[in-house]
PDB file of C-alpha atoms in Angstrom:
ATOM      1  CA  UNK A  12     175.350  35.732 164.327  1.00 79.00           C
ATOM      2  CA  UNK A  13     178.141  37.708 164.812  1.00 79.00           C
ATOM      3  CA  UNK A  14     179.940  41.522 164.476  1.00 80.00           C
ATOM      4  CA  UNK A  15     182.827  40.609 162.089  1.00 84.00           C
ATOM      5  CA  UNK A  16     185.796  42.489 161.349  1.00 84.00           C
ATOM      6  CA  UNK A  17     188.895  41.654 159.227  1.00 89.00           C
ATOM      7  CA  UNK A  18     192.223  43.546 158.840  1.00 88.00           C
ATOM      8  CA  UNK A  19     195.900  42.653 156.589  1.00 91.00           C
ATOM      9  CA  UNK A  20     198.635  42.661 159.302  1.00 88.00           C
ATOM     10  CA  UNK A  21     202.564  41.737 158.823  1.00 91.00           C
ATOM     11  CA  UNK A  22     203.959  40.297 161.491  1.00 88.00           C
ATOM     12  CA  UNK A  23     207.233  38.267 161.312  1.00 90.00           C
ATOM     13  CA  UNK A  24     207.298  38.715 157.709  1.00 93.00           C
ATOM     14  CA  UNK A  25     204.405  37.011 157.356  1.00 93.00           C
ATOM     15  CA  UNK A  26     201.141  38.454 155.779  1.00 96.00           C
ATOM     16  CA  UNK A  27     198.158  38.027 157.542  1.00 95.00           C
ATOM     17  CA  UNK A  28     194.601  38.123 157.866  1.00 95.00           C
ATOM     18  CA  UNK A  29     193.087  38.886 161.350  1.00 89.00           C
ATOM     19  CA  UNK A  30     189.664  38.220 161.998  1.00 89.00           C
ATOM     20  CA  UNK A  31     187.865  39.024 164.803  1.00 84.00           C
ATOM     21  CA  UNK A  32     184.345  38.317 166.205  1.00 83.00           C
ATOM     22  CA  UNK A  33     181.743  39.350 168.808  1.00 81.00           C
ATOM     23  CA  UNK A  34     178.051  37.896 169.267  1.00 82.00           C
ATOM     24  CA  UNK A  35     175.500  40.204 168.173  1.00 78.00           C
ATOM     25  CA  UNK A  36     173.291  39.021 171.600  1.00 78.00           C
ATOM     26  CA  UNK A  37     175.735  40.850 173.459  1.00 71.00           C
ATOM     27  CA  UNK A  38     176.319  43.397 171.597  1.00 69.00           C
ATOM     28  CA  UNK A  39     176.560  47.089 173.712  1.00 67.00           C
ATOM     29  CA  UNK A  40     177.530  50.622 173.590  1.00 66.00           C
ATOM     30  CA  UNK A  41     180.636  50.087 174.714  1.00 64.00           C
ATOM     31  CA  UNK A  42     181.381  47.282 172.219  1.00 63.00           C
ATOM     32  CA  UNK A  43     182.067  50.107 169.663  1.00 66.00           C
ATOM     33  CA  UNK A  44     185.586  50.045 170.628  1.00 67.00           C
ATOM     34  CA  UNK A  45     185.745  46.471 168.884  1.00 64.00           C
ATOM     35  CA  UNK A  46     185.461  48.267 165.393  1.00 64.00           C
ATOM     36  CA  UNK A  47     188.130  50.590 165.963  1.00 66.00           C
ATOM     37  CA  UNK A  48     191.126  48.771 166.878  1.00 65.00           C
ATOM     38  CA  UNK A  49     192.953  46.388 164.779  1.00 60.00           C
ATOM     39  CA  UNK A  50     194.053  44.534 168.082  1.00 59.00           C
ATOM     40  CA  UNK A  51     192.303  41.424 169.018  1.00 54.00           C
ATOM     41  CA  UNK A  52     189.929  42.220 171.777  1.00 56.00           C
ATOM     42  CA  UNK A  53     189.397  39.456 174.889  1.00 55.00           C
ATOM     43  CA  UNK A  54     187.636  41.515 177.304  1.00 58.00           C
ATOM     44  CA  UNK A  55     184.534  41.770 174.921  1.00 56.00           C
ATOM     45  CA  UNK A  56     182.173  39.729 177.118  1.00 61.00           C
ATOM     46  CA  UNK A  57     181.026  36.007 176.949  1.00 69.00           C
ATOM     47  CA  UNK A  58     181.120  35.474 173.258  1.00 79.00           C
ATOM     48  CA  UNK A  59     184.021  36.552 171.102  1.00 82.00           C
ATOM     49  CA  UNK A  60     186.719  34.630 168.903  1.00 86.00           C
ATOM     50  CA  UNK A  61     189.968  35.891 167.176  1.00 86.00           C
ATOM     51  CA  UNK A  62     191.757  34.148 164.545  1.00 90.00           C
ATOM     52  CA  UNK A  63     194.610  34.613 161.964  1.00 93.00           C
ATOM     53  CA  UNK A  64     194.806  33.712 158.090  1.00 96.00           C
ATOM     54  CA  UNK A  65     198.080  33.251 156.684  1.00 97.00           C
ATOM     55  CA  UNK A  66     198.002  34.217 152.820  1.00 95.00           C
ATOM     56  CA  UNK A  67     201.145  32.383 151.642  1.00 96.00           C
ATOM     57  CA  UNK A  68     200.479  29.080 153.852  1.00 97.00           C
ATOM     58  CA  UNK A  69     196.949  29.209 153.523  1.00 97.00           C
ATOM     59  CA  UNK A  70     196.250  28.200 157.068  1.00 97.00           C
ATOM     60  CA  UNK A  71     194.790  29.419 160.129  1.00 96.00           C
ATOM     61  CA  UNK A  72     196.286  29.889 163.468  1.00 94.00           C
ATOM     62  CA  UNK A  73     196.132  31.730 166.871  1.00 90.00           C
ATOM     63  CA  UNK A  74     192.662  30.711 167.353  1.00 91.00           C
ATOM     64  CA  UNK A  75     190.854  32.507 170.105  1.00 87.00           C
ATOM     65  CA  UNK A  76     187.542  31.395 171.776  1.00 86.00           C
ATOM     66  CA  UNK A  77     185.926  33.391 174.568  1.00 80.00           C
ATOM     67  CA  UNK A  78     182.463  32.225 176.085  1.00 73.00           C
ATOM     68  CA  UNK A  79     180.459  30.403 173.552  1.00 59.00           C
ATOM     69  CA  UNK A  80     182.048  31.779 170.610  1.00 47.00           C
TER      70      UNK A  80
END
C-alpha cells in the first residue's frame, strides 16, 4: 500500500499527469514534505516510485523506482 499523490503539470507543451508514491511501511514524520511539493521526491527512503501520464499520447513515461517500489 502506498501514500499517493497526483498533480497536472505542463512541461514542453505537453500536459501531464505526475504521480508520485511512497510505502505506507515507511511512512514518517518527516515524510510530510512528500504531500507538499509537486516535485518528484527520491530521497524518500527505500520504497518510492514517480511516474508521468501524458493526456494527449496516453502513455506513461519517466518511470521512477526507488527500493522495492
Amino acid at each position: 500500500q502506498y501514500k499517493r499523490k497526483y498533480f497536472g503539470a505542463i512541461r514542453k507543451g505537453k500536459k501531464l499527469i505526475s504521480v508520485s508514491g511512497l510505502c505506507k511501511k515507511y511512512w514518517r514524520p518527516e515524510s510530510k514534505k512528500f504531500l507538499k511539493t509537486d516535485r518528484p521526491m527520491t530521497d524518500m527512503g527505500r520504497c518510492q516510485f514517480s511516474l508521468d501520464y501524458d493526456v494527449k499520447a496516453r502513455k506513461f513515461s519517466d518511470l521512477y523506482i526507488h527500493g522495492e517500489g
